[in-house]
Amino acid sequence: MRRVRSAAPESPAPSGEEAGDPRPRAYGAGRALVAVYGILALAATARSLYQLTTKASEAPLAFALSAVAALIYVVATVALAHNGTRMRRVAWAAVIIELVGVVAVGIWSFASPESFPEATVWSHLGQGYGYVPAVLPVLGLWWLWRSDPARLVRAEGLPRG
C-alpha cells in the first residue's frame, strides 16, 4: 500500500496545490538513490576542487570534466529529491547528461589515457569510485521511470485529474 502525503488540517495548502497531494513520498529505493547521489556529489565536488586548486596544470581538461561531473551530480541530487514536474524534468536531463558523460569520458579515457594522467570521477567508467558513476545513471533513469506519477496513474487505472 502506498503512503499518501496530505497537508495537515491546520495548515493551508500552498497556492496552486490541492489539500491532499496524491504523489507518494520518496521511500526506500528513492531515498537510497538520492543519498547515493548526494554522497557522490560531495565526493566529486571535493575531489575536483582539490584537483583544480592543487594540480590543475597536470591535467586541466580532465579536472575540468571532473568539476562538470560534480555539478551534474549536485543538480541531479537536488532534482531527484523533489517530486514536482519541473524538478522531474531537470532530473531526467541531469541523469541523461550524466550517463552520456560517464560513457563518453570513460571511453575517451580508455582510448586516450594520456588525456587522463590522474583518475577523475568519470575516467575509466568511474573505476576509482567502484564503477558507481557507471551504474548510478542507469538506476536513476529506472527510478525516474518507475516513480513517474503519470505512469503510476495509468498503471493503477485511476482517472487523471
Short mmCIF file of N, CA and C in Angstrom, two decimals:
data_model
loop_
_atom_site.label_atom_id
_atom_site.label_comp_id
_atom_site.label_asym_id
_atom_site.label_seq_id
_atom_site.Cartn_x
_atom_site.Cartn_y
_atom_site.Cartn_z
N MET A 1 0.84 -1.17 0.00
CA MET A 1 0.00 0.00 0.00
C MET A 1 0.89 1.24 0.00
N ARG A 2 0.55 2.21 -0.78
CA ARG A 2 1.33 3.44 -0.87
C ARG A 2 0.89 4.41 0.20
N ARG A 3 1.86 5.11 0.72
CA ARG A 3 1.54 6.20 1.64
C ARG A 3 1.21 7.43 0.82
N VAL A 4 0.22 8.16 1.26
CA VAL A 4 -0.18 9.37 0.55
C VAL A 4 0.07 10.55 1.45
N ARG A 5 0.74 11.55 0.89
CA ARG A 5 1.06 12.75 1.63
C ARG A 5 -0.16 13.65 1.60
N SER A 6 -0.52 14.18 2.73
CA SER A 6 -1.60 15.16 2.75
C SER A 6 -1.23 16.28 3.70
N ALA A 7 -1.76 17.45 3.40
CA ALA A 7 -1.48 18.60 4.25
C ALA A 7 -2.22 18.46 5.56
N ALA A 8 -1.62 18.91 6.64
CA ALA A 8 -2.29 18.87 7.94
C ALA A 8 -3.49 19.81 7.90
N PRO A 9 -4.59 19.44 8.60
CA PRO A 9 -5.79 20.26 8.52
C PRO A 9 -5.57 21.70 8.96
N GLU A 10 -4.68 21.91 9.92
CA GLU A 10 -4.48 23.27 10.41
C GLU A 10 -3.59 24.12 9.52
N SER A 11 -2.89 23.49 8.56
CA SER A 11 -2.03 24.27 7.67
C SER A 11 -2.67 24.33 6.29
N PRO A 12 -2.87 25.52 5.76
CA PRO A 12 -3.46 25.63 4.44
C PRO A 12 -2.51 25.12 3.37
N ALA A 13 -3.09 24.59 2.30
CA ALA A 13 -2.27 24.09 1.20
C ALA A 13 -1.62 25.27 0.48
N PRO A 14 -0.37 25.10 0.04
CA PRO A 14 0.27 26.17 -0.72
C PRO A 14 -0.56 26.47 -1.97
N SER A 15 -0.45 27.70 -2.44
CA SER A 15 -1.25 28.11 -3.59
C SER A 15 -0.97 27.21 -4.79
N GLY A 16 -2.04 26.85 -5.48
CA GLY A 16 -1.89 26.02 -6.67
C GLY A 16 -1.87 24.53 -6.37
N GLU A 17 -1.89 24.12 -5.12
CA GLU A 17 -1.87 22.70 -4.79
C GLU A 17 -3.16 22.33 -4.07
N GLU A 18 -3.56 21.11 -4.26
CA GLU A 18 -4.73 20.61 -3.55
C GLU A 18 -4.33 20.29 -2.13
N ALA A 19 -5.31 20.15 -1.26
CA ALA A 19 -5.03 19.85 0.14
C ALA A 19 -4.32 18.51 0.28
N GLY A 20 -4.70 17.51 -0.51
CA GLY A 20 -4.04 16.21 -0.44
C GLY A 20 -3.20 15.98 -1.67
N ASP A 21 -1.93 15.81 -1.50
CA ASP A 21 -1.04 15.55 -2.63
C ASP A 21 -0.97 14.04 -2.82
N PRO A 22 -1.52 13.51 -3.91
CA PRO A 22 -1.59 12.07 -4.08
C PRO A 22 -0.26 11.41 -4.43
N ARG A 23 0.76 12.22 -4.72
CA ARG A 23 2.04 11.63 -5.10
C ARG A 23 2.72 11.02 -3.88
N PRO A 24 3.27 9.82 -4.03
CA PRO A 24 3.95 9.20 -2.90
C PRO A 24 5.26 9.90 -2.61
N ARG A 25 5.61 9.96 -1.35
CA ARG A 25 6.93 10.48 -0.98
C ARG A 25 7.98 9.47 -1.37
N ALA A 26 9.21 9.93 -1.40
CA ALA A 26 10.31 9.02 -1.74
C ALA A 26 10.65 8.18 -0.51
N TYR A 27 10.34 6.92 -0.58
CA TYR A 27 10.68 5.98 0.48
C TYR A 27 11.57 4.91 -0.12
N GLY A 28 12.30 4.22 0.73
CA GLY A 28 13.07 3.07 0.30
C GLY A 28 14.10 3.38 -0.77
N ALA A 29 13.88 2.80 -1.95
CA ALA A 29 14.85 2.91 -3.04
C ALA A 29 15.05 4.36 -3.48
N GLY A 30 14.00 5.15 -3.48
CA GLY A 30 14.11 6.55 -3.88
C GLY A 30 15.01 7.33 -2.94
N ARG A 31 14.80 7.15 -1.65
CA ARG A 31 15.65 7.84 -0.68
C ARG A 31 17.09 7.34 -0.75
N ALA A 32 17.26 6.05 -0.92
CA ALA A 32 18.62 5.49 -1.02
C ALA A 32 19.33 6.05 -2.24
N LEU A 33 18.62 6.15 -3.35
CA LEU A 33 19.21 6.70 -4.58
C LEU A 33 19.63 8.15 -4.38
N VAL A 34 18.77 8.95 -3.77
CA VAL A 34 19.11 10.35 -3.50
C VAL A 34 20.32 10.43 -2.58
N ALA A 35 20.38 9.55 -1.59
CA ALA A 35 21.52 9.54 -0.66
C ALA A 35 22.82 9.22 -1.39
N VAL A 36 22.79 8.22 -2.26
CA VAL A 36 23.99 7.85 -3.01
C VAL A 36 24.41 9.00 -3.93
N TYR A 37 23.42 9.62 -4.60
CA TYR A 37 23.73 10.78 -5.43
C TYR A 37 24.36 11.89 -4.59
N GLY A 38 23.81 12.13 -3.40
CA GLY A 38 24.36 13.17 -2.52
C GLY A 38 25.79 12.89 -2.11
N ILE A 39 26.06 11.65 -1.75
CA ILE A 39 27.42 11.27 -1.36
C ILE A 39 28.38 11.44 -2.54
N LEU A 40 27.94 10.99 -3.71
CA LEU A 40 28.80 11.13 -4.90
C LEU A 40 28.99 12.60 -5.26
N ALA A 41 27.95 13.41 -5.09
CA ALA A 41 28.07 14.85 -5.36
C ALA A 41 29.11 15.47 -4.44
N LEU A 42 29.07 15.14 -3.16
CA LEU A 42 30.07 15.67 -2.22
C LEU A 42 31.47 15.17 -2.56
N ALA A 43 31.60 13.89 -2.83
CA ALA A 43 32.91 13.32 -3.14
C ALA A 43 33.48 13.91 -4.42
N ALA A 44 32.66 14.01 -5.45
CA ALA A 44 33.12 14.54 -6.73
C ALA A 44 33.47 16.02 -6.62
N THR A 45 32.67 16.76 -5.87
CA THR A 45 32.96 18.19 -5.68
C THR A 45 34.26 18.38 -4.93
N ALA A 46 34.44 17.67 -3.84
CA ALA A 46 35.67 17.79 -3.05
C ALA A 46 36.90 17.40 -3.88
N ARG A 47 36.78 16.30 -4.61
CA ARG A 47 37.92 15.84 -5.40
C ARG A 47 38.26 16.83 -6.51
N SER A 48 37.23 17.31 -7.21
CA SER A 48 37.52 18.23 -8.32
C SER A 48 38.07 19.56 -7.82
N LEU A 49 37.55 20.04 -6.71
CA LEU A 49 38.11 21.28 -6.13
C LEU A 49 39.56 21.09 -5.73
N TYR A 50 39.86 19.97 -5.10
CA TYR A 50 41.25 19.68 -4.71
C TYR A 50 42.14 19.60 -5.95
N GLN A 51 41.68 18.86 -6.97
CA GLN A 51 42.49 18.69 -8.17
C GLN A 51 42.71 20.02 -8.89
N LEU A 52 41.65 20.82 -8.99
CA LEU A 52 41.77 22.09 -9.70
C LEU A 52 42.61 23.11 -8.94
N THR A 53 42.58 23.08 -7.60
CA THR A 53 43.35 24.06 -6.84
C THR A 53 44.79 23.65 -6.60
N THR A 54 45.10 22.37 -6.63
CA THR A 54 46.46 21.95 -6.31
C THR A 54 47.27 21.46 -7.51
N LYS A 55 46.60 20.91 -8.51
CA LYS A 55 47.35 20.38 -9.64
C LYS A 55 46.65 20.55 -10.98
N ALA A 56 46.02 21.67 -11.17
CA ALA A 56 45.27 21.94 -12.41
C ALA A 56 46.15 21.88 -13.65
N SER A 57 47.41 22.24 -13.53
CA SER A 57 48.29 22.26 -14.70
C SER A 57 48.64 20.85 -15.19
N GLU A 58 48.49 19.84 -14.34
CA GLU A 58 48.85 18.47 -14.73
C GLU A 58 47.85 17.88 -15.73
N ALA A 59 46.58 18.18 -15.56
CA ALA A 59 45.55 17.64 -16.44
C ALA A 59 44.33 18.55 -16.41
N PRO A 60 44.46 19.76 -16.96
CA PRO A 60 43.36 20.73 -16.83
C PRO A 60 42.03 20.26 -17.43
N LEU A 61 42.08 19.60 -18.57
CA LEU A 61 40.84 19.14 -19.18
C LEU A 61 40.17 18.06 -18.33
N ALA A 62 40.94 17.10 -17.89
CA ALA A 62 40.39 16.02 -17.07
C ALA A 62 39.79 16.56 -15.78
N PHE A 63 40.49 17.48 -15.13
CA PHE A 63 39.99 18.01 -13.86
C PHE A 63 38.79 18.93 -14.07
N ALA A 64 38.76 19.63 -15.20
CA ALA A 64 37.58 20.45 -15.50
C ALA A 64 36.37 19.56 -15.76
N LEU A 65 36.57 18.45 -16.46
CA LEU A 65 35.48 17.50 -16.68
C LEU A 65 35.00 16.91 -15.35
N SER A 66 35.92 16.72 -14.43
CA SER A 66 35.55 16.23 -13.10
C SER A 66 34.67 17.25 -12.37
N ALA A 67 34.99 18.53 -12.54
CA ALA A 67 34.16 19.58 -11.92
C ALA A 67 32.78 19.63 -12.56
N VAL A 68 32.71 19.43 -13.87
CA VAL A 68 31.42 19.38 -14.56
C VAL A 68 30.60 18.20 -14.03
N ALA A 69 31.25 17.07 -13.86
CA ALA A 69 30.57 15.90 -13.32
C ALA A 69 30.03 16.19 -11.92
N ALA A 70 30.82 16.86 -11.11
CA ALA A 70 30.38 17.21 -9.76
C ALA A 70 29.14 18.10 -9.80
N LEU A 71 29.15 19.08 -10.69
CA LEU A 71 28.00 19.97 -10.83
C LEU A 71 26.75 19.18 -11.26
N ILE A 72 26.92 18.27 -12.18
CA ILE A 72 25.79 17.45 -12.64
C ILE A 72 25.26 16.59 -11.50
N TYR A 73 26.15 16.05 -10.67
CA TYR A 73 25.70 15.25 -9.53
C TYR A 73 24.93 16.11 -8.52
N VAL A 74 25.36 17.33 -8.30
CA VAL A 74 24.65 18.22 -7.38
C VAL A 74 23.25 18.52 -7.92
N VAL A 75 23.16 18.86 -9.20
CA VAL A 75 21.87 19.15 -9.82
C VAL A 75 20.97 17.92 -9.77
N ALA A 76 21.50 16.76 -10.11
CA ALA A 76 20.72 15.53 -10.09
C ALA A 76 20.23 15.21 -8.68
N THR A 77 21.08 15.41 -7.68
CA THR A 77 20.69 15.14 -6.29
C THR A 77 19.51 16.00 -5.88
N VAL A 78 19.62 17.29 -6.13
CA VAL A 78 18.54 18.22 -5.75
C VAL A 78 17.27 17.89 -6.52
N ALA A 79 17.40 17.65 -7.82
CA ALA A 79 16.21 17.39 -8.64
C ALA A 79 15.54 16.07 -8.27
N LEU A 80 16.32 15.04 -7.97
CA LEU A 80 15.74 13.75 -7.60
C LEU A 80 15.06 13.81 -6.23
N ALA A 81 15.53 14.72 -5.39
CA ALA A 81 14.95 14.83 -4.05
C ALA A 81 13.58 15.49 -4.06
N HIS A 82 13.25 16.18 -5.13
CA HIS A 82 11.95 16.86 -5.24
C HIS A 82 11.02 16.06 -6.14
N ASN A 83 9.72 16.29 -5.96
CA ASN A 83 8.75 15.49 -6.69
C ASN A 83 7.91 16.32 -7.66
N GLY A 84 8.26 17.56 -7.87
CA GLY A 84 7.48 18.41 -8.77
C GLY A 84 7.77 18.12 -10.23
N THR A 85 6.88 18.57 -11.09
CA THR A 85 7.00 18.32 -12.53
C THR A 85 8.29 18.91 -13.10
N ARG A 86 8.58 20.16 -12.78
CA ARG A 86 9.80 20.79 -13.32
C ARG A 86 11.05 20.10 -12.82
N MET A 87 11.08 19.77 -11.54
CA MET A 87 12.28 19.13 -11.00
C MET A 87 12.46 17.72 -11.56
N ARG A 88 11.37 17.04 -11.87
CA ARG A 88 11.50 15.73 -12.51
C ARG A 88 12.12 15.89 -13.90
N ARG A 89 11.73 16.94 -14.61
CA ARG A 89 12.32 17.20 -15.93
C ARG A 89 13.81 17.52 -15.80
N VAL A 90 14.15 18.30 -14.80
CA VAL A 90 15.56 18.61 -14.54
C VAL A 90 16.31 17.34 -14.20
N ALA A 91 15.70 16.48 -13.39
CA ALA A 91 16.34 15.21 -13.02
C ALA A 91 16.57 14.34 -14.25
N TRP A 92 15.55 14.22 -15.10
CA TRP A 92 15.71 13.44 -16.34
C TRP A 92 16.89 13.98 -17.15
N ALA A 93 16.94 15.29 -17.34
CA ALA A 93 18.01 15.89 -18.12
C ALA A 93 19.38 15.64 -17.47
N ALA A 94 19.47 15.87 -16.17
CA ALA A 94 20.75 15.71 -15.47
C ALA A 94 21.24 14.27 -15.53
N VAL A 95 20.35 13.32 -15.33
CA VAL A 95 20.76 11.91 -15.32
C VAL A 95 21.12 11.43 -16.72
N ILE A 96 20.40 11.91 -17.74
CA ILE A 96 20.77 11.55 -19.12
C ILE A 96 22.13 12.15 -19.48
N ILE A 97 22.35 13.41 -19.12
CA ILE A 97 23.66 14.04 -19.37
C ILE A 97 24.75 13.29 -18.61
N GLU A 98 24.44 12.88 -17.39
CA GLU A 98 25.41 12.11 -16.60
C GLU A 98 25.76 10.80 -17.31
N LEU A 99 24.76 10.09 -17.80
CA LEU A 99 25.01 8.82 -18.48
C LEU A 99 25.86 9.02 -19.73
N VAL A 100 25.50 10.01 -20.53
CA VAL A 100 26.28 10.30 -21.75
C VAL A 100 27.70 10.70 -21.36
N GLY A 101 27.84 11.51 -20.32
CA GLY A 101 29.15 11.96 -19.88
C GLY A 101 30.03 10.84 -19.39
N VAL A 102 29.49 9.98 -18.55
CA VAL A 102 30.31 8.91 -18.00
C VAL A 102 30.72 7.91 -19.08
N VAL A 103 29.84 7.65 -20.04
CA VAL A 103 30.20 6.74 -21.13
C VAL A 103 31.22 7.39 -22.06
N ALA A 104 30.99 8.65 -22.43
CA ALA A 104 31.91 9.34 -23.34
C ALA A 104 33.29 9.52 -22.71
N VAL A 105 33.32 10.03 -21.48
CA VAL A 105 34.62 10.22 -20.82
C VAL A 105 35.27 8.88 -20.51
N GLY A 106 34.46 7.90 -20.14
CA GLY A 106 35.01 6.56 -19.88
C GLY A 106 35.69 5.97 -21.10
N ILE A 107 35.01 6.03 -22.24
CA ILE A 107 35.59 5.52 -23.48
C ILE A 107 36.82 6.33 -23.87
N TRP A 108 36.72 7.65 -23.75
CA TRP A 108 37.84 8.53 -24.08
C TRP A 108 39.05 8.20 -23.22
N SER A 109 38.83 7.95 -21.93
CA SER A 109 39.95 7.68 -21.04
C SER A 109 40.62 6.34 -21.34
N PHE A 110 39.86 5.38 -21.87
CA PHE A 110 40.48 4.12 -22.28
C PHE A 110 41.21 4.29 -23.61
N ALA A 111 40.63 5.06 -24.52
CA ALA A 111 41.22 5.26 -25.85
C ALA A 111 42.42 6.18 -25.83
N SER A 112 42.42 7.16 -24.92
CA SER A 112 43.49 8.15 -24.85
C SER A 112 43.91 8.38 -23.40
N PRO A 113 44.59 7.40 -22.81
CA PRO A 113 44.94 7.51 -21.39
C PRO A 113 45.84 8.70 -21.07
N GLU A 114 46.57 9.21 -22.05
CA GLU A 114 47.44 10.37 -21.79
C GLU A 114 46.61 11.63 -21.52
N SER A 115 45.36 11.66 -21.94
CA SER A 115 44.49 12.80 -21.65
C SER A 115 44.01 12.79 -20.19
N PHE A 116 44.16 11.64 -19.54
CA PHE A 116 43.70 11.48 -18.16
C PHE A 116 44.83 10.89 -17.31
N PRO A 117 45.88 11.70 -17.07
CA PRO A 117 47.01 11.19 -16.30
C PRO A 117 46.64 10.89 -14.84
N GLU A 118 45.61 11.50 -14.35
CA GLU A 118 45.11 11.24 -12.99
C GLU A 118 43.66 10.81 -13.11
N ALA A 119 43.23 9.96 -12.20
CA ALA A 119 41.84 9.50 -12.21
C ALA A 119 40.89 10.65 -11.91
N THR A 120 39.76 10.62 -12.61
CA THR A 120 38.69 11.58 -12.35
C THR A 120 37.42 10.78 -12.06
N VAL A 121 36.34 11.47 -11.79
CA VAL A 121 35.10 10.79 -11.43
C VAL A 121 34.63 9.86 -12.55
N TRP A 122 34.66 10.33 -13.79
CA TRP A 122 34.14 9.54 -14.89
C TRP A 122 35.19 8.79 -15.67
N SER A 123 36.49 9.02 -15.42
CA SER A 123 37.51 8.31 -16.20
C SER A 123 37.44 6.81 -15.92
N HIS A 124 37.67 6.05 -16.97
CA HIS A 124 37.61 4.59 -16.90
C HIS A 124 36.28 4.12 -16.31
N LEU A 125 35.19 4.82 -16.71
CA LEU A 125 33.82 4.50 -16.28
C LEU A 125 33.65 4.55 -14.77
N GLY A 126 34.40 5.41 -14.12
CA GLY A 126 34.27 5.58 -12.67
C GLY A 126 34.99 4.50 -11.88
N GLN A 127 36.04 3.95 -12.43
CA GLN A 127 36.79 2.87 -11.78
C GLN A 127 37.25 3.26 -10.38
N GLY A 128 37.70 4.49 -10.21
CA GLY A 128 38.17 4.94 -8.90
C GLY A 128 37.07 5.05 -7.86
N TYR A 129 35.82 5.00 -8.31
CA TYR A 129 34.68 5.06 -7.40
C TYR A 129 33.91 3.74 -7.42
N GLY A 130 34.59 2.66 -7.75
CA GLY A 130 33.96 1.35 -7.75
C GLY A 130 32.91 1.19 -8.84
N TYR A 131 33.05 1.90 -9.93
CA TYR A 131 32.13 1.90 -11.06
C TYR A 131 30.73 2.41 -10.71
N VAL A 132 30.57 3.01 -9.55
CA VAL A 132 29.29 3.60 -9.17
C VAL A 132 28.85 4.66 -10.18
N PRO A 133 29.76 5.52 -10.69
CA PRO A 133 29.33 6.50 -11.68
C PRO A 133 28.77 5.88 -12.96
N ALA A 134 29.15 4.65 -13.30
CA ALA A 134 28.62 3.99 -14.49
C ALA A 134 27.26 3.37 -14.23
N VAL A 135 27.02 2.91 -13.02
CA VAL A 135 25.77 2.23 -12.68
C VAL A 135 24.69 3.22 -12.24
N LEU A 136 25.09 4.27 -11.56
CA LEU A 136 24.14 5.21 -10.96
C LEU A 136 23.17 5.85 -11.96
N PRO A 137 23.62 6.32 -13.14
CA PRO A 137 22.64 6.92 -14.05
C PRO A 137 21.61 5.91 -14.56
N VAL A 138 22.00 4.67 -14.72
CA VAL A 138 21.05 3.64 -15.14
C VAL A 138 20.00 3.45 -14.05
N LEU A 139 20.44 3.38 -12.80
CA LEU A 139 19.50 3.27 -11.68
C LEU A 139 18.63 4.53 -11.57
N GLY A 140 19.24 5.69 -11.80
CA GLY A 140 18.49 6.94 -11.74
C GLY A 140 17.40 7.00 -12.80
N LEU A 141 17.71 6.60 -14.01
CA LEU A 141 16.72 6.59 -15.08
C LEU A 141 15.61 5.58 -14.80
N TRP A 142 15.99 4.41 -14.30
CA TRP A 142 14.99 3.40 -13.93
C TRP A 142 14.05 3.94 -12.86
N TRP A 143 14.61 4.59 -11.84
CA TRP A 143 13.78 5.11 -10.76
C TRP A 143 12.88 6.24 -11.25
N LEU A 144 13.39 7.12 -12.09
CA LEU A 144 12.56 8.19 -12.64
C LEU A 144 11.40 7.61 -13.44
N TRP A 145 11.65 6.59 -14.22
CA TRP A 145 10.58 5.95 -14.99
C TRP A 145 9.60 5.26 -14.04
N ARG A 146 10.13 4.49 -13.09
CA ARG A 146 9.29 3.71 -12.18
C ARG A 146 8.41 4.60 -11.31
N SER A 147 8.90 5.75 -10.89
CA SER A 147 8.16 6.61 -9.97
C SER A 147 7.40 7.72 -10.69
N ASP A 148 7.32 7.67 -12.03
CA ASP A 148 6.63 8.71 -12.79
C ASP A 148 5.15 8.74 -12.41
N PRO A 149 4.65 9.86 -11.90
CA PRO A 149 3.26 9.94 -11.47
C PRO A 149 2.26 9.59 -12.59
N ALA A 150 2.51 10.04 -13.80
CA ALA A 150 1.59 9.73 -14.91
C ALA A 150 1.56 8.24 -15.19
N ARG A 151 2.71 7.59 -15.15
CA ARG A 151 2.76 6.14 -15.37
C ARG A 151 2.04 5.41 -14.26
N LEU A 152 2.21 5.87 -13.01
CA LEU A 152 1.55 5.23 -11.88
C LEU A 152 0.03 5.35 -11.99
N VAL A 153 -0.45 6.50 -12.43
CA VAL A 153 -1.89 6.69 -12.60
C VAL A 153 -2.41 5.73 -13.67
N ARG A 154 -1.70 5.62 -14.79
CA ARG A 154 -2.12 4.70 -15.85
C ARG A 154 -2.09 3.26 -15.36
N ALA A 155 -1.05 2.89 -14.61
CA ALA A 155 -0.91 1.52 -14.13
C ALA A 155 -2.02 1.15 -13.13
N GLU A 156 -2.46 2.10 -12.34
CA GLU A 156 -3.50 1.84 -11.35
C GLU A 156 -4.89 2.04 -11.91
N GLY A 157 -4.99 2.51 -13.15
CA GLY A 157 -6.27 2.71 -13.78
C GLY A 157 -7.11 3.81 -13.17
N LEU A 158 -6.44 4.76 -12.53
CA LEU A 158 -7.15 5.88 -11.92
C LEU A 158 -7.39 6.97 -12.95
N PRO A 159 -8.48 7.69 -12.83
CA PRO A 159 -8.70 8.80 -13.75
C PRO A 159 -7.71 9.92 -13.49
N ARG A 160 -7.26 10.54 -14.57
CA ARG A 160 -6.35 11.70 -14.41
C ARG A 160 -7.16 12.88 -13.92
N GLY A 161 -6.51 13.71 -13.17
CA GLY A 161 -7.26 14.88 -12.75
C GLY A 161 -6.50 15.72 -11.91
#
